[in-house]
Short mmCIF file of C-alpha atoms in Angstrom, two decimals:
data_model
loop_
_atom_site.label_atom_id
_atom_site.label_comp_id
_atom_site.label_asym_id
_atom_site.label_seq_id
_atom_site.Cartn_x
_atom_site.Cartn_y
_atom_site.Cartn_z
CA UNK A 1 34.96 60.82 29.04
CA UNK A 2 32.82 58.75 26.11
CA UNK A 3 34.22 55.70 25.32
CA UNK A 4 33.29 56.07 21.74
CA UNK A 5 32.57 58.53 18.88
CA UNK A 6 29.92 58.09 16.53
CA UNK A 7 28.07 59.65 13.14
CA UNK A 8 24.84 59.30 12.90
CA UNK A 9 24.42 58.21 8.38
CA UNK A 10 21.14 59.73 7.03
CA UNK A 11 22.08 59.32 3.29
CA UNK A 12 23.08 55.61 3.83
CA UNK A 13 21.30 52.26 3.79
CA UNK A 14 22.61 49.52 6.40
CA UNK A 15 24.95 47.44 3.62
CA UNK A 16 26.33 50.92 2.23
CA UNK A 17 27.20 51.98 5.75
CA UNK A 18 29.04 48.90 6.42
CA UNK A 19 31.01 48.88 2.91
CA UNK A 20 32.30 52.72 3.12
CA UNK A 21 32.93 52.34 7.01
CA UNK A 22 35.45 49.12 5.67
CA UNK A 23 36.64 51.38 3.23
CA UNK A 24 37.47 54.56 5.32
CA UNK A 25 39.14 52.05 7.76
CA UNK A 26 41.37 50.64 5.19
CA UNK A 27 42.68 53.85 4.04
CA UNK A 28 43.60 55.04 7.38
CA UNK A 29 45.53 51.38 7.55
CA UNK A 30 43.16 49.32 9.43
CA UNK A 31 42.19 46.06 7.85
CA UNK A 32 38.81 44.42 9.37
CA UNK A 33 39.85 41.08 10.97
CA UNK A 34 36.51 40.01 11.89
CA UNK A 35 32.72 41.04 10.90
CA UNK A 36 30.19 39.72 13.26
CA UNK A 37 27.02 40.25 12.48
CA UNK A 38 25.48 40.27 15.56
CA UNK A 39 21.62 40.32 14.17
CA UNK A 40 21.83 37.03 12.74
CA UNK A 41 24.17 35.59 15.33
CA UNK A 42 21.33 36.22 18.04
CA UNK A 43 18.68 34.43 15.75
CA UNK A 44 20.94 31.07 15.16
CA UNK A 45 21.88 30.98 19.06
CA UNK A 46 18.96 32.30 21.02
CA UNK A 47 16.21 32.32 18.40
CA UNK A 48 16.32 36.71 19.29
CA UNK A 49 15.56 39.54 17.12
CA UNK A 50 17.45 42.19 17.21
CA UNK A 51 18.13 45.36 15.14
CA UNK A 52 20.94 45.28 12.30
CA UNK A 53 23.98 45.17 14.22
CA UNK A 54 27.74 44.95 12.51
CA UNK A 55 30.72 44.62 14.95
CA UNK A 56 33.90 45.29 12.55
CA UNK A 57 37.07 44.09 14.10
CA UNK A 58 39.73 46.76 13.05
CA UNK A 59 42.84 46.65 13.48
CA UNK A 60 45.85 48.37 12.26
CA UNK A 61 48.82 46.18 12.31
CA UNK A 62 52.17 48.79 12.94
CA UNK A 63 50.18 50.60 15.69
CA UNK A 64 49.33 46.47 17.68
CA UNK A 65 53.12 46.11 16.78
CA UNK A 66 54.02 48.89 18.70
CA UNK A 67 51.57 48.84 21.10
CA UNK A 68 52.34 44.92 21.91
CA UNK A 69 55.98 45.23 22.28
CA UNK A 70 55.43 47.92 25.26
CA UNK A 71 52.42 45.70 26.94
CA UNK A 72 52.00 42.54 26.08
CA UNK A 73 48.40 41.71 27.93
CA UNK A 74 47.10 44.95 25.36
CA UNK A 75 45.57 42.32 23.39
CA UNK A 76 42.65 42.42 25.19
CA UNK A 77 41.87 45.59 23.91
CA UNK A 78 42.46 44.23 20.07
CA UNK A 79 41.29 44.50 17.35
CA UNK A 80 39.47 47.86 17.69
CA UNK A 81 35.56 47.69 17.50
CA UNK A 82 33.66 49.54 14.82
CA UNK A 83 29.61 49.04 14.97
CA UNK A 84 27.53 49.40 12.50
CA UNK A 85 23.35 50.28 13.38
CA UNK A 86 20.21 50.56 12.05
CA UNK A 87 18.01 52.20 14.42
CA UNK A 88 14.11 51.86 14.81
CA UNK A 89 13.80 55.35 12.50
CA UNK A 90 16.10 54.21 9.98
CA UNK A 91 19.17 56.08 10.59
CA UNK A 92 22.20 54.54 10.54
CA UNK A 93 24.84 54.86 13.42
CA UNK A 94 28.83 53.94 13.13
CA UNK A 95 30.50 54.18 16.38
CA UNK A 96 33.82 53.42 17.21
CA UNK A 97 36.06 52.95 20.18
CA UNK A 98 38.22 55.34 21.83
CA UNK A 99 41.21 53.88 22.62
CA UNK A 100 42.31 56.49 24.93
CA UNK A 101 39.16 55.38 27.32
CA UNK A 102 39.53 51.83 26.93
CA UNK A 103 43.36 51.98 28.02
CA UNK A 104 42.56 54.02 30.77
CA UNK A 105 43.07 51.41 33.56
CA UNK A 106 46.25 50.02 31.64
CA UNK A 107 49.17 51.51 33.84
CA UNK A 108 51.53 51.90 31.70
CA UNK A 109 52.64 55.38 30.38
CA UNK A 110 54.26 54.46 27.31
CA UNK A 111 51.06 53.69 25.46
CA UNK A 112 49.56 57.08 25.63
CA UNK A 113 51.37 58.08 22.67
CA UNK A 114 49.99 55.04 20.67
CA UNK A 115 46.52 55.09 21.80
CA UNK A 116 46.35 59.12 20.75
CA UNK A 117 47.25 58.21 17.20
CA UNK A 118 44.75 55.28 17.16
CA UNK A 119 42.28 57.74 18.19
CA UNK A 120 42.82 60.43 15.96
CA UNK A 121 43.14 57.81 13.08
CA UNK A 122 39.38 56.39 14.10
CA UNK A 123 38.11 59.82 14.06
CA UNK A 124 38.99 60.66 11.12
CA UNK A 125 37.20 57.30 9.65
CA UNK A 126 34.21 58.39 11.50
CA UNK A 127 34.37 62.23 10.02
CA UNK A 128 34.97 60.81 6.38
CA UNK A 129 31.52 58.94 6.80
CA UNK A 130 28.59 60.10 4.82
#
């Protein structure tokens, strides 16, 4: 099993990608809690280049609600990553987390439910991208 899914973006610069992957997360309910940009993060701390890089921290609040009352060390798994990526030919890549794979090792059967609506609601931002 992945533990992502991703769309490659051919019609899309780096910003644009960024701006309608925000978007496509707020209408399925996720708001972005954090943005790291991880390009310019490795410059200031390590002096390192690196490729355009956006982490967006997503998370939608009803389904951590839910998810926290049944487990309470879930946070760990919070907020839901979304990357943004400009490879070396351009393309743009958005890939975001399964949460079915990444609570996997949680043993506790009553988040199955949640983490299957999490995931269908991430796949559908990542189908919606253009």
């Amino acid at each position: 099993m992945s533990y992502y899914f991703n769309k490659v973006l051919k019609t899309k610069d780096f910003d644009e990608a960024v701006e309608q992957a925000t978007f496509e997360l707020k209408k399925e309910g996720f708001g972005v809690l954090t943005q790291i940009d991880v390009k310019a993060t490795l410059k200031m701390k390590i002096d390192a280049d690196f490729k355009k890089y956006v982490i967006l921290g997503a998370c939608n609040p009803h389904y951590a609600y839910k998810a926290l009352q049944r487990e309470d060390k879930i946070g760990v798994f919070l907020p839901c990553n979304v990357i943004v990526e400009e490879h070396d030919n351009g393309d743009i890549e958005v890939s975001a987390v399964d949460p079915i794979a990444s609570m996997a090792k949680v043993e506790n059967d009553t988040l199955g439910e949640i983490a299957v609506e999490i995931q269908n609601k991430l796949k559908i931002v990542i189908k919606n991208l253009n």
